[in-house]
Short mmCIF file of C-alpha atoms and ligand atoms in Angstrom, two decimals:
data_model
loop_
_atom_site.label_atom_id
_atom_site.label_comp_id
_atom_site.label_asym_id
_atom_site.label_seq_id
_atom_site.Cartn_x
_atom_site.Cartn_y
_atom_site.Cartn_z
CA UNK A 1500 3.26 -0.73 9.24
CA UNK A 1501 0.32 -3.19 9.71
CA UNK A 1502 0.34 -7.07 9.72
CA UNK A 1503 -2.10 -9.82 9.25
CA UNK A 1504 -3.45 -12.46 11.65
CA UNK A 1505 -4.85 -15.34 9.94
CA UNK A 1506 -6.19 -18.47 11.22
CA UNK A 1507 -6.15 -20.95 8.83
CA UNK A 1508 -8.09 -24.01 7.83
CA UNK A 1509 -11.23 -22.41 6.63
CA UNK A 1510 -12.22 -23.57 3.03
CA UNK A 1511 -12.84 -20.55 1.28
CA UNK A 1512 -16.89 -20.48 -0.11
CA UNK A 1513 -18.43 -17.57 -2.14
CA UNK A 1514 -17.71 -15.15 -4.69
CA UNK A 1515 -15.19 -12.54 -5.32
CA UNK A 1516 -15.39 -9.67 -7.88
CA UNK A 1517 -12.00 -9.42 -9.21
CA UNK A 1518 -10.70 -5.83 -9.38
CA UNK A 1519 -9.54 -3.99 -12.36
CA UNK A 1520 -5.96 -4.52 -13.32
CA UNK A 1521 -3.14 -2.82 -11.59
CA UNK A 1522 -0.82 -3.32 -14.43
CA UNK A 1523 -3.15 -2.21 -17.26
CA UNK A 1524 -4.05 0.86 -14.77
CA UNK A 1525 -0.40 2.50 -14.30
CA UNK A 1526 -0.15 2.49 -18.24
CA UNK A 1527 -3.48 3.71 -19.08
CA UNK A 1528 -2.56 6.56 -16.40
CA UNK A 1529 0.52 7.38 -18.28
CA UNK A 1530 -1.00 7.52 -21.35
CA UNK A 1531 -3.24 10.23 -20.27
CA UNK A 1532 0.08 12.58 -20.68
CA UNK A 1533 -0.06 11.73 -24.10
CA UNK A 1534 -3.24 14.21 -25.01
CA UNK A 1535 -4.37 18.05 -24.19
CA UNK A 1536 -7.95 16.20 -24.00
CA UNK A 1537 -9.12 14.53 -20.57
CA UNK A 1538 -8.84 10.62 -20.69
CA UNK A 1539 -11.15 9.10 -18.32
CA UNK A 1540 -10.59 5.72 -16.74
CA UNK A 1541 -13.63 3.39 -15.28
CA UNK A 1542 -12.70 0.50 -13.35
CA UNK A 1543 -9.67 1.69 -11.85
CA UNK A 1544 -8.56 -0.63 -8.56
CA UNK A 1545 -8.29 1.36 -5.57
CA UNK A 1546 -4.67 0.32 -5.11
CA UNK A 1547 -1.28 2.42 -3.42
CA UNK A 1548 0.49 1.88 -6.88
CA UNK A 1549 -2.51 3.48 -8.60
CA UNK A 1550 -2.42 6.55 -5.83
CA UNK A 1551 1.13 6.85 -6.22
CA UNK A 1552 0.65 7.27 -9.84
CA UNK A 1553 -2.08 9.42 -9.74
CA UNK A 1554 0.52 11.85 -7.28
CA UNK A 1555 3.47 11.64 -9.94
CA UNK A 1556 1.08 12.61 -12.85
CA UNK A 1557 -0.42 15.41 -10.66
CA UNK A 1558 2.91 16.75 -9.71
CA UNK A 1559 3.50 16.96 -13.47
CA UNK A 1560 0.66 19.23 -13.51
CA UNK A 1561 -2.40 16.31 -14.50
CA UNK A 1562 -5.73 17.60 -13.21
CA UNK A 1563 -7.26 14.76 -11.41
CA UNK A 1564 -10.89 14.28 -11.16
CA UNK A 1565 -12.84 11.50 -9.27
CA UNK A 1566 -15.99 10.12 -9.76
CA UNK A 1567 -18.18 7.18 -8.17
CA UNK A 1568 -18.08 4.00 -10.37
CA UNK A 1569 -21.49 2.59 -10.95
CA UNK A 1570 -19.30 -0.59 -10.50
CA UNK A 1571 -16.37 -1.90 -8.45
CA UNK A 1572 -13.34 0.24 -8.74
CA UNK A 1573 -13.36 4.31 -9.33
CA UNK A 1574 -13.74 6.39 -12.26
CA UNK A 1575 -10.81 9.40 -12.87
CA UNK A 1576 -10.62 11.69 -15.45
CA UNK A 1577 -6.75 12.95 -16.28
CA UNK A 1578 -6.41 16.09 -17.75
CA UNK A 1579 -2.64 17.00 -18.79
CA UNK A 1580 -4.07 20.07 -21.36
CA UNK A 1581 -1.74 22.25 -19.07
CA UNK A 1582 1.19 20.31 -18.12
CA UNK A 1583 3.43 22.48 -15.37
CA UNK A 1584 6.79 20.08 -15.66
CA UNK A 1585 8.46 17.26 -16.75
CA UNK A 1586 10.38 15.81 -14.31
CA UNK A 1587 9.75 12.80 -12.24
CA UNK A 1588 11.14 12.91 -9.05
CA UNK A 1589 12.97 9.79 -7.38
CA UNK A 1590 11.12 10.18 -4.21
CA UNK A 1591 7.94 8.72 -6.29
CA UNK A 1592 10.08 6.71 -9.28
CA UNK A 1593 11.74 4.80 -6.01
CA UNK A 1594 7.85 3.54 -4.57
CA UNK A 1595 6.82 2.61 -7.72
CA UNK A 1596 8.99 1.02 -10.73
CA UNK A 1597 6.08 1.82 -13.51
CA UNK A 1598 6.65 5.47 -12.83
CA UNK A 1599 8.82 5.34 -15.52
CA UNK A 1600 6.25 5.00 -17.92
CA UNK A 1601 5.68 8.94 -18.22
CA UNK A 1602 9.02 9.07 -20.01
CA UNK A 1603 8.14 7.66 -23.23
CA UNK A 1604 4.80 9.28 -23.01
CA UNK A 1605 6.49 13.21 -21.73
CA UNK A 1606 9.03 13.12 -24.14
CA UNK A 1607 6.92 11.96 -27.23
CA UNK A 1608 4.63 15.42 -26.59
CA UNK A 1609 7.03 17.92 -24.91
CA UNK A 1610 10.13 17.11 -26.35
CA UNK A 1611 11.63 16.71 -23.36
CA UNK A 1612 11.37 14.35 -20.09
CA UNK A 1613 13.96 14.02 -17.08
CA UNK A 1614 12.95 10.54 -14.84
CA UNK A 1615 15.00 9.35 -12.07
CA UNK A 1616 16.04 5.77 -12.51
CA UNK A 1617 14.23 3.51 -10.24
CA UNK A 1618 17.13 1.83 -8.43
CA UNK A 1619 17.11 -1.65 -6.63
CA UNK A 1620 14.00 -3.38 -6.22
CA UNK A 1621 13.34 -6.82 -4.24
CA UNK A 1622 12.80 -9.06 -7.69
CA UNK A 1623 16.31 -8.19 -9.05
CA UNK A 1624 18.03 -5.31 -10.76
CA UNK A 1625 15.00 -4.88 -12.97
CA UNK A 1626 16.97 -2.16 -15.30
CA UNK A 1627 15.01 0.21 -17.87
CA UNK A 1628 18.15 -0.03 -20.72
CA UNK A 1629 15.29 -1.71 -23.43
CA UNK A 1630 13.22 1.76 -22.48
CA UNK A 1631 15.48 3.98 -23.43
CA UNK A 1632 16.90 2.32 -26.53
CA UNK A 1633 13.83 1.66 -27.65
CA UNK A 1634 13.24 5.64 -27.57
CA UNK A 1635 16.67 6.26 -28.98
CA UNK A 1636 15.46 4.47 -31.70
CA UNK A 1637 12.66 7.31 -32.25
CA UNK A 1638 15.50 9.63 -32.16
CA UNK A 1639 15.74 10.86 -28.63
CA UNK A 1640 18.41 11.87 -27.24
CA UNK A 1641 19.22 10.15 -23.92
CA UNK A 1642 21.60 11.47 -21.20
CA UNK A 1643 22.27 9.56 -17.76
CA UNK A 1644 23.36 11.82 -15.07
CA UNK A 1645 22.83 12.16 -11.12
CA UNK A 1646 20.79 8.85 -10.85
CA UNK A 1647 18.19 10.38 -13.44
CA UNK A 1648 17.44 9.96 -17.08
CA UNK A 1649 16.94 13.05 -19.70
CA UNK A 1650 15.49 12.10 -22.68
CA UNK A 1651 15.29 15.03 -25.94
CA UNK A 1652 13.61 15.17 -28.99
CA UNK A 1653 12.96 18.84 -29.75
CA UNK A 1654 11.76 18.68 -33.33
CA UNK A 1655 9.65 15.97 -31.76
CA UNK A 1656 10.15 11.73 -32.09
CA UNK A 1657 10.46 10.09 -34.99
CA UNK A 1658 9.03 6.51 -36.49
CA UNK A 1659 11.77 3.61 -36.00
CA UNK A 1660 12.28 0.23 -35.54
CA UNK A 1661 12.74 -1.17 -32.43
CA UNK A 1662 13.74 -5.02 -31.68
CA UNK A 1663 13.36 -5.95 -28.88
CA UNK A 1664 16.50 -8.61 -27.33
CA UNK A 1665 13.88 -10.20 -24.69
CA UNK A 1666 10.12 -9.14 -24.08
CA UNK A 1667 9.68 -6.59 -21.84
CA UNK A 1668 6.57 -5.13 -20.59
CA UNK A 1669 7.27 -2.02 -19.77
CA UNK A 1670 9.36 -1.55 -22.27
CA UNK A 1671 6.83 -2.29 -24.94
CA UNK A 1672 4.27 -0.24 -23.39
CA UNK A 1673 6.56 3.01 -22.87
CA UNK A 1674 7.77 3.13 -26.73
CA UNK A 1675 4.33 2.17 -27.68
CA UNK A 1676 3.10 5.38 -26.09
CA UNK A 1677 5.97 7.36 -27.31
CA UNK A 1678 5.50 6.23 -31.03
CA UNK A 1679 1.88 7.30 -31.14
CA UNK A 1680 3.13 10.68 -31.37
CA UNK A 1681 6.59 10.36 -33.54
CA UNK A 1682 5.98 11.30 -37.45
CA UNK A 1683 5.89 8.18 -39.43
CA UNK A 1684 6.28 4.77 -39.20
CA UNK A 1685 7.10 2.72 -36.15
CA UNK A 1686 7.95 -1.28 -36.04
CA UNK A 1687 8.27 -2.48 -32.75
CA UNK A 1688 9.27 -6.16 -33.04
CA UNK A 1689 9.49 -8.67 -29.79
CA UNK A 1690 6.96 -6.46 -28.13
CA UNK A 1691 5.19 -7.87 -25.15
CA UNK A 1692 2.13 -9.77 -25.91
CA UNK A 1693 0.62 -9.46 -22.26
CA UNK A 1694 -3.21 -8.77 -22.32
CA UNK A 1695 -2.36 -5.46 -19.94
CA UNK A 1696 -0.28 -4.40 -23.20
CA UNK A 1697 -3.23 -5.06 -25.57
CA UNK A 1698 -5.63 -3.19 -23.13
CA UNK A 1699 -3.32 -0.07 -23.58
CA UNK A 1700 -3.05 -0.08 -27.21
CA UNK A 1701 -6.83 -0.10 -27.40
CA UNK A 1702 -7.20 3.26 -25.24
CA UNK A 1703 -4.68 4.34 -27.34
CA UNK A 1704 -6.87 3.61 -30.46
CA UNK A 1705 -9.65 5.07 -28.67
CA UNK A 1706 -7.71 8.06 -28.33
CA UNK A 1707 -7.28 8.32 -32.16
CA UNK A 1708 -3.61 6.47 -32.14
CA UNK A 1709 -2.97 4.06 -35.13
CA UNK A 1710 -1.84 0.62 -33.75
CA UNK A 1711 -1.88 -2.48 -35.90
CA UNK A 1712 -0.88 -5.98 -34.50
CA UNK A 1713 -2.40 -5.59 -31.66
CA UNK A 1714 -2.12 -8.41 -29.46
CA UNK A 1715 1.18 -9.73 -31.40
CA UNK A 1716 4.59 -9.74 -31.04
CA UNK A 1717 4.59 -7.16 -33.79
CA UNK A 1718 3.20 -3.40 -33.58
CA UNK A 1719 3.00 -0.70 -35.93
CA UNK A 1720 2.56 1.98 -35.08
CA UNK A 1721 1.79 5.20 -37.52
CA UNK A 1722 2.38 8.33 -35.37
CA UNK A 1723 -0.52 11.15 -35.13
CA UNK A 1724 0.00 14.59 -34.32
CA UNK A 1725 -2.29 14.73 -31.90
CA UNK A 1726 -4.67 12.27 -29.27
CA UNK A 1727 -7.86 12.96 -28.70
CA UNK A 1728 -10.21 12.46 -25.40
CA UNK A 1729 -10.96 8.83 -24.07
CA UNK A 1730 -12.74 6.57 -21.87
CA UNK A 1731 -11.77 3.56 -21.47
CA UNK A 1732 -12.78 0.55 -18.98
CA UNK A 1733 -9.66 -1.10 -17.49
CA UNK A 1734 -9.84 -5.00 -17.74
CA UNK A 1735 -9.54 -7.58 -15.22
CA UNK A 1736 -7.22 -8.12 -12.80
CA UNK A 1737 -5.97 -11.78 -14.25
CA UNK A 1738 -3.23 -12.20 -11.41
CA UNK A 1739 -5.72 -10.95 -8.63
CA UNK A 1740 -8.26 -13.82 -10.47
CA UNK A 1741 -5.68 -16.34 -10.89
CA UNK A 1742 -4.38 -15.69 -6.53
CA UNK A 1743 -8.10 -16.40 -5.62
CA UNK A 1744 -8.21 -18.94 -7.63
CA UNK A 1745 -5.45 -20.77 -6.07
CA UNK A 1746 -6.74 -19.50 -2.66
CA UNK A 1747 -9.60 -21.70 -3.43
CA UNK A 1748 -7.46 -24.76 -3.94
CA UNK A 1749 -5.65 -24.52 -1.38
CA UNK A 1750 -8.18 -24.30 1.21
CA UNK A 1751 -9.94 -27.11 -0.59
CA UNK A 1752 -13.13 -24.53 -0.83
CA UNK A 1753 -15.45 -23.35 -3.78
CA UNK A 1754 -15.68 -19.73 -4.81
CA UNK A 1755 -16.89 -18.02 -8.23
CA UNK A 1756 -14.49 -15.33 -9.66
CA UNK A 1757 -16.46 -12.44 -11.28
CA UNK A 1758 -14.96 -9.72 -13.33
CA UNK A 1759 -12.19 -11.45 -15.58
CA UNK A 1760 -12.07 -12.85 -19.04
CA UNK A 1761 -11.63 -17.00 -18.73
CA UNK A 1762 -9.57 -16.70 -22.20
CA UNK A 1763 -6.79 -14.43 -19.86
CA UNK A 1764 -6.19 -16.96 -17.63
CA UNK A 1765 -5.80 -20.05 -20.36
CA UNK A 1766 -2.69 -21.35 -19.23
CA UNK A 1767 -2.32 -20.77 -15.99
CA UNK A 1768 -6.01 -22.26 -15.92
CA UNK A 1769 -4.46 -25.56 -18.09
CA UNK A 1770 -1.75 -25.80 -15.07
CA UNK A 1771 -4.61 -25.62 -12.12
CA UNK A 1772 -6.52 -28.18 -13.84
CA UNK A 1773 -3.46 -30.74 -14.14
CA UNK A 1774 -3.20 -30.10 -10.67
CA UNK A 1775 -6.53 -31.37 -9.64
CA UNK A 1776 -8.45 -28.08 -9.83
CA UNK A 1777 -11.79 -27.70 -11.14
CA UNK A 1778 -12.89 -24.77 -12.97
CA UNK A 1779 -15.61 -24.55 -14.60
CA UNK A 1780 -17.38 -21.22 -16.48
CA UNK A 1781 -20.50 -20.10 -14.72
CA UNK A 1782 -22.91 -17.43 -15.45
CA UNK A 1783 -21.27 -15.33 -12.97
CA UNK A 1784 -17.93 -16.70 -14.03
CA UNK A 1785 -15.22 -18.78 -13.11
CA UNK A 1786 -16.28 -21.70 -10.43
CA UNK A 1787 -12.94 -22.73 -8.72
CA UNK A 1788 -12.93 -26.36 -6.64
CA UNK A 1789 -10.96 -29.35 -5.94
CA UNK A 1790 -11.12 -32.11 -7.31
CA UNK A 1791 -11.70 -35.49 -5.55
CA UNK A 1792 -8.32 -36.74 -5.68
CA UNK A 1793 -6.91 -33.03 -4.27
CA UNK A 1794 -3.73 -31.24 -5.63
CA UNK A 1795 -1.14 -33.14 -6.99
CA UNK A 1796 2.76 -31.65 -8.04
CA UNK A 1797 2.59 -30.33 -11.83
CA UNK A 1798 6.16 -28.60 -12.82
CA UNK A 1799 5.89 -24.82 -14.22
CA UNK A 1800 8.13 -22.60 -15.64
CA UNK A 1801 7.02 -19.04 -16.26
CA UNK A 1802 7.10 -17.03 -19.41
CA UNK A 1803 6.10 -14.31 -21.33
CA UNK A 1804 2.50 -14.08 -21.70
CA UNK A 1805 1.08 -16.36 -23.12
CA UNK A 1806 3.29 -18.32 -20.78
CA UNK A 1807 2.59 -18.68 -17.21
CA UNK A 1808 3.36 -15.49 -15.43
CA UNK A 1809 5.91 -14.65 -13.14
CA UNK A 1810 3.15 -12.68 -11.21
CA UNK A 1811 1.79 -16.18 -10.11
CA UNK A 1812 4.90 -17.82 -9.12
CA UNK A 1813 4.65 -17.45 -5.83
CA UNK A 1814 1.38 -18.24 -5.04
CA UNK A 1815 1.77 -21.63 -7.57
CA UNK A 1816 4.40 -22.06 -5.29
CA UNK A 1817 2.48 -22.08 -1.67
CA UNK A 1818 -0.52 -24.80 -3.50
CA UNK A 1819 2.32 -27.22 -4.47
CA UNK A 1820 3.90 -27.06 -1.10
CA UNK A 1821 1.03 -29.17 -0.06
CA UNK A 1822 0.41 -31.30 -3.24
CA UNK A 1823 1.14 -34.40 -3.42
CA UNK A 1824 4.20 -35.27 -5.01
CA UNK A 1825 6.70 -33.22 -6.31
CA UNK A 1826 6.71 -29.85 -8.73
CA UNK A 1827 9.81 -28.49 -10.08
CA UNK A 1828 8.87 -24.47 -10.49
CA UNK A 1829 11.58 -22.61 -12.91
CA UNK A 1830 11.50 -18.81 -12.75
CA UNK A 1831 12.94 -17.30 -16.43
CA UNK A 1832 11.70 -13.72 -15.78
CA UNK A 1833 13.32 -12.32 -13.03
CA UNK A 1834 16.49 -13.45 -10.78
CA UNK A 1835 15.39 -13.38 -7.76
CA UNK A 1836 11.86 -14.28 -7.41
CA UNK A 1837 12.17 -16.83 -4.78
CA UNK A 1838 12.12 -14.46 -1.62
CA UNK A 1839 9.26 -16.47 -0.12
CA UNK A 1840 10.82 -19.17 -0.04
CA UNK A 1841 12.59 -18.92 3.44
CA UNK A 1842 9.11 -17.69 4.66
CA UNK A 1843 6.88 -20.82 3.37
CA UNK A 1844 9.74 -22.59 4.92
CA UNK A 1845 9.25 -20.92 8.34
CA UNK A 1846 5.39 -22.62 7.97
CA UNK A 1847 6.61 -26.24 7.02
CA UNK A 1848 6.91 -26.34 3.35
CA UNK A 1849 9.96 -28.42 1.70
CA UNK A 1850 11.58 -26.39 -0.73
CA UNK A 1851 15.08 -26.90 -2.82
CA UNK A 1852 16.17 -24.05 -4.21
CA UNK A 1853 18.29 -24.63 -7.74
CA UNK A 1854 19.69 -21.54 -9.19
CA UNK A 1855 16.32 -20.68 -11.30
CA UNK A 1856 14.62 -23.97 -10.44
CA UNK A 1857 12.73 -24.76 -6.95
CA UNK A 1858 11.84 -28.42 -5.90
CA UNK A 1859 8.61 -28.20 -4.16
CA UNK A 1860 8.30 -31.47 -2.24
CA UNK A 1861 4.40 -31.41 -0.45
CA UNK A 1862 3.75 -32.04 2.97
CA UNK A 1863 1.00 -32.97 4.30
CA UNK A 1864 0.04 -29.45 6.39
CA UNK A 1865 2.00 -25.87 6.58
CA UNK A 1866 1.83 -24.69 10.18
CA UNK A 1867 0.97 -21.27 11.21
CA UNK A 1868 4.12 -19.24 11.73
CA UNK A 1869 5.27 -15.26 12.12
CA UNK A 1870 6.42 -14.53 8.14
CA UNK A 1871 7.49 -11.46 7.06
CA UNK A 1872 6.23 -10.07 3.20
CA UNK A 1873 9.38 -9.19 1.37
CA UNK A 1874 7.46 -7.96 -2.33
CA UNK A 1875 3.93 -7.91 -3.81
CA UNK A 1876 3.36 -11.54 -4.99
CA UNK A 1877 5.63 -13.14 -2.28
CA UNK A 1878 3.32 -11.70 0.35
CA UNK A 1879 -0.02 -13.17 -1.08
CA UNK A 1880 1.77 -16.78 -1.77
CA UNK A 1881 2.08 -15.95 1.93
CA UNK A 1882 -1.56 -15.25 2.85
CA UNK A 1883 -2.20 -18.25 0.51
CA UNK A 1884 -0.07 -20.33 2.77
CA UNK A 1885 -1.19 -18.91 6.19
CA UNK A 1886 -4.80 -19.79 5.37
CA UNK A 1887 -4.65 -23.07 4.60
CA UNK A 1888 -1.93 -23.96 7.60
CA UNK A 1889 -3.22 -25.08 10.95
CA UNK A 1890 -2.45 -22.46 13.76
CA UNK A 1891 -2.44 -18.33 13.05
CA UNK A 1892 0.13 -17.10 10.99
CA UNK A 1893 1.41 -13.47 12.01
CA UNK A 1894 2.25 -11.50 8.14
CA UNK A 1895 4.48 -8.44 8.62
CA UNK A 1896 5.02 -6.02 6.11
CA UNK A 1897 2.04 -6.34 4.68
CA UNK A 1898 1.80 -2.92 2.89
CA UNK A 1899 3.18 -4.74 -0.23
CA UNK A 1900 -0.39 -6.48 -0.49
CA UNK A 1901 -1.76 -2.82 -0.57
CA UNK A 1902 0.10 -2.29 -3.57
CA UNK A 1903 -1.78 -5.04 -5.79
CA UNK A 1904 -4.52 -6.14 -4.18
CA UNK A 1905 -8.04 -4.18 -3.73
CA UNK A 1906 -9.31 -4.85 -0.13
CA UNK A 1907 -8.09 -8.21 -0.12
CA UNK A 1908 -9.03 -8.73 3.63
CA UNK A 1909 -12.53 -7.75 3.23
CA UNK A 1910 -12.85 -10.23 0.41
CA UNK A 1911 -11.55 -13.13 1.94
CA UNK A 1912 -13.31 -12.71 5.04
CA UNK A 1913 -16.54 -12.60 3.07
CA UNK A 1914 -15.71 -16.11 1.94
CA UNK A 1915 -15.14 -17.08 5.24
CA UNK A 1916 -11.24 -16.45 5.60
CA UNK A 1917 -10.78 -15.80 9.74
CA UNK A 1918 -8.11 -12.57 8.95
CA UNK A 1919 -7.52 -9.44 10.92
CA UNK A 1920 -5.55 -6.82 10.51
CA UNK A 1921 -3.78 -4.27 12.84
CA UNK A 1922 -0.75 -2.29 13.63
CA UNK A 1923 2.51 -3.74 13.48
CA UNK A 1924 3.90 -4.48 17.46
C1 UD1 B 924 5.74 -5.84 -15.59
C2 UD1 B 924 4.73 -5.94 -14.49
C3 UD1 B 924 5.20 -6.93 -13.43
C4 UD1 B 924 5.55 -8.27 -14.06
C5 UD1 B 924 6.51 -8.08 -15.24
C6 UD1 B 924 6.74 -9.36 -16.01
C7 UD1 B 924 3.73 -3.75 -14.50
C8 UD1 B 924 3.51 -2.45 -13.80
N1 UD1 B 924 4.52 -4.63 -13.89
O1 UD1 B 924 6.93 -5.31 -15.00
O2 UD1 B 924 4.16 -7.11 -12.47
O3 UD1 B 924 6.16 -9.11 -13.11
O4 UD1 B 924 5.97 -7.12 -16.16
O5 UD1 B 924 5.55 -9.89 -16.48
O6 UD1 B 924 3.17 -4.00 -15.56
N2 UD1 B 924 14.39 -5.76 -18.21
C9 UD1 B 924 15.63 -5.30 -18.59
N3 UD1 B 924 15.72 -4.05 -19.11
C10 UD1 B 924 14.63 -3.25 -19.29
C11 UD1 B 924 13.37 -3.72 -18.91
C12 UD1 B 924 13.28 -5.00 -18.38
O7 UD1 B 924 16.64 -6.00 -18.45
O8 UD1 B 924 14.79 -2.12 -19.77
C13 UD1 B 924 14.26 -7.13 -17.66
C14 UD1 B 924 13.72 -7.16 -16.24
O9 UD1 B 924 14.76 -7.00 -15.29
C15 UD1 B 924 13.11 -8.55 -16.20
C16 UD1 B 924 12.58 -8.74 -17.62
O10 UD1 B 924 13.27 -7.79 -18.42
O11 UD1 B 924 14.10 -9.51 -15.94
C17 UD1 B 924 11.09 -8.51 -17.79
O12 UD1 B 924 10.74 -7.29 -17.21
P1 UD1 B 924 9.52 -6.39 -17.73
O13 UD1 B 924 8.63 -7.23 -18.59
O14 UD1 B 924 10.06 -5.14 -18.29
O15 UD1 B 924 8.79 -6.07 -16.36
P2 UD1 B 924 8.09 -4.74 -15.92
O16 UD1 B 924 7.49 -4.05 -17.10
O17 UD1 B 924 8.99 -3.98 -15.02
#
C-alpha cells in the first residue's frame, strides 16, 4: 500500500484536464453486455474501478480491446457476442459496489444472472433491495442464497412499472439497462436524474434502445429485441472538476478546469461562489480563484442531483474548515459519510458532528499531520486538507484515490502541488 507526502501551502496555478467520468464509465461498461455487437468507449479514465470492471466483464467472457485515445483517457471496445457465463463472482462484486450493474444488463439478454451481493462498504450498508425489485417488476424471478443473488427470466423480461421509494443511482441505471431489452412498455418513475444516468441512456439510444425522458425523473422505456454496435464518448468527470475546483480555493490559487460541462456543476458552482469563489467560463473552461475577501462558511446539504452531491461532501467539508465563520454540512444520502472527520481533526479542523449534520467551525490554518484515507472522497477532502495546511501531511491508504481519480499526483504537481508518493513504511 502506498501513501502520500504533501507539503502544503503552495497555491495551486495552471490547468487541469478533467478525466472522463468514473461513474458514467462502470455503466457504459455494463451496458456493453447488453448487445452481440462491440460497443466502444472513448474517454474512458484510467481508473482501478474501471480495470476492475473491465476484469468482471472479461471473466463473463467480454472481449476487451484497447486502443490509444487521440485524447486524455483510453478507448476500449467490449465485445460480449460470445458470452462464456453469467456469474459474478464476490471476489470482484466485494472491490467494487457497481459490479452489480451486469445483473440487470445479464439477465435482460440471457435470461439468467447469478451476482454476489456486495456486502459492507465504508459509506454505510449501501443495500441493492431497489435493484432487484425494480427487476422483479420486469418479471424476474429473484432468489437470495449463499451471499449471492439469482435473478430468472427465461421467456425473457417484461415492460413494468417501477417506482422508485428514494432515488437511487444504481438502481435507475441497472433497470434502465434491463428494460431496453424486456417486450413492451417500461415506466420507471423516481429514477435518478444524475447527468452519469443521462450519459448512459444516450449510449443506450445510440445503441438503438428507445428511452424517452431522458434527463427526468421519468423514463420510458420501449424494449427492443436487440442492441446494436456503439461508440460513445464518456462525459466529464463533474466530481473530479468540482475536487480541483475546491483544491483551488483552498490553496487560495488559480487554475482552469478543462474537459467538463459548466451546466454539470450548477449548484455546487452556486455554493463555491457564496463562499467567496470565483469562477468564471474561459475559452479553455472553468477559471477557479478566490475572491478578495477569501472563503467564508455557507451551510450545504446534499441531494439528489440536481442537489449538491454526496460525492463532494467531503472535500466541501476540508474548504470550510478554514472559512471564516461557521457552515453547518447535512449529509441525506448516505449514513455514514463523515469518516474524515476524525482525520481533518488530526490536522486542526473544528468539527461537531450531529447525527446527519456537521458544524464546521474555521480556523485559521490545518496543520500537517499523519491521516489515514478510509473511502474514495474522504481521502481527497484529505489531500485537499494536507495541501493547504502548513507542515507535510503523511496520507495512508491512499489506494482509494486510485479508485476515482486519474493520476491525481501528476496533476497537482503540475500546478505546483509539492506531493510524493511511495510505499507505505
Ligand atoms: C452512486 C455513485 C456514488 C454516489 C451515489 C450517490 C456510482 C458507481 N456510484 O452510487 O459515487 O455517491 O451514487 O450519488 O455511480 N440504496 C438502497 N437500496 C438500493 C440502492 C441504494 O437503500 O437498492 C440507498 C443507498 O444505501 C444510499 C442511497 O440509496 O443511501 C443512494 O444510493 P445510490 O444512488 O444507489 O448509490 P450508488 O448507485 O451505489
Amino acid at each position: 500500500m502506498d501513501q502520500i507526502i504533501i507539503q502544503g501551502g503552495n497555491p495551486l496555478k495552471g490547468e487541469i484536464a478533467i478525466s472522463g467520468a468514473k461513474n458514467a464509465a462502470l455503466p457504459l461498461m455494463a451496458a456493453s453486455l447488453l448487445s452481440p455487437e462491440p460497443l466502444t468507449l472513448r474517454n474512458l479514465p484510467r481508473l482501478a474501478d474501471v480495470v476492475t470492471m473491465t476484469q468482471l466483464l472479461e471473466q463473463h467472457g467480454v472481449q476487451i480491446n484497447s486502443s490509444a485515445d487521440s485524447e486524455n483517457g483510453s478507448s476500449i471496445t467490449f465485445n460480449a457476442a460470445k458470452i462464456s457465463n453469467t456469474l459474478a463472482p464476490y471476489d470482484l462484486v466485494r472491490r467494487m459496489r457497481a459490479s452489480a450493474l451486469v445483473l440487470g444488463p445479464l439477465v435482460a439478454r440471457f435470461g439468467e444472472a447469478k451476482v454476489s451481493l456486495p456486502g459492507g462498504c465504508a459509506i454505510g450498508t449501501r443495500p441493492v433491495d431497489l435493484h432487484i425489485k425494480g427487476l422483479e417488476a420486469l418479471g424476474a424471478e429473484i432468489e437470495l442464497d449463499g451471499g449471492y443473488v439469482s435473478a430468472r427470466a427465461q421467456k425473457g423480461l417484461v415492460g413494468g412499472k417501477v417506482i422508485f421509494p428514494f432515488v437511487s443511482v444504481g438502481a435507475t441505471e441497472n433497470v434502465m439497462m434491463a428494460a431496453c431489452l424486456a417486450r413492451g412498455e417500461s415506466v420507471l418513475m423516481n429514477a435518478a436524474r444524475e447527468p452519469e444516468v443521462t450519459d448512459l441512456a444516450n449510449c443506450l439510444v445510440a445503441m438503438g434502445a428507445k428511452i424517452d425522458g431522458i434527463g427526468s425523473d421519468t423514463l420510458i422505456i420501449e424494449g427492443v429485441n436487440r442492441l446494436s454496435a456503439a461508440t460513445h464518448r464518456v462525459i466529464g468527470d463533474r466530481i473530479e472538476a468540482g475536487t480541483y475546483a475546491m483544491a483551488s480555493a483552498i490553496t487560495g490559487g488559480e487554475l482552469t478546469l478543462s474537459g467538463v460541462s459548466f451546466d454539470l456543476l450548477e449548484t455546487v458552482f452556486k455554493v463555491l461562489s457564496q463562499s467567496g469563489v470565483v469562477l468564471e467560463k474561459t475559452r479553455g473552461g472553468t477559471k477557479v480563484s478566490l475572491d478578495q475577501g477569501g472563503l467564508r462558511g455557507v451551510d450545504v446539504m446534499t441531494e439528489p442531483f440536481p442537489g449538491f452531491p454526496t460525492d463532494l461532501q467531503a472535500q466541501f467539508m476540508a474548504m470550510m474548515s478554514v472559512a471564516n465563520g461557521a457552515a453547518m454540512i447535512t449529509e441525506t444520502i448516505f449514513e455514514n459519510r463523515f469518516m474524515h472527520v476524525p482525520e481533518l481533526a488530526r490536522m486542526g479542523a473544528n468539527v461537531n458532528v450531529h447525527g446527519a449534520s456537521a458544524m464546521v467551525r474555521g480556523v485559521e490554518n490545518l496543520a500537517g499531520a499523519e491521516v489515514m484515507a478510509t473511502d474514495l472522497r474522504a481521502s481527497s477532502s484529505l489531500v485537499l486538507a494536507a495541501l493547504a495546511a502548513n507542515g507535510e501531511t503523511i496520507i495512508r491508504r491512499v489506494y482509494h484515490l486510485d479508485r476515482g481519480y486519474e493520476q491525481i499526483q501528476e496533476k497537482l504537481s503540475a500546478c505546483g502541488a509539492i506531493i510524493e508518493r511511495k510505499p507505505d513504511d
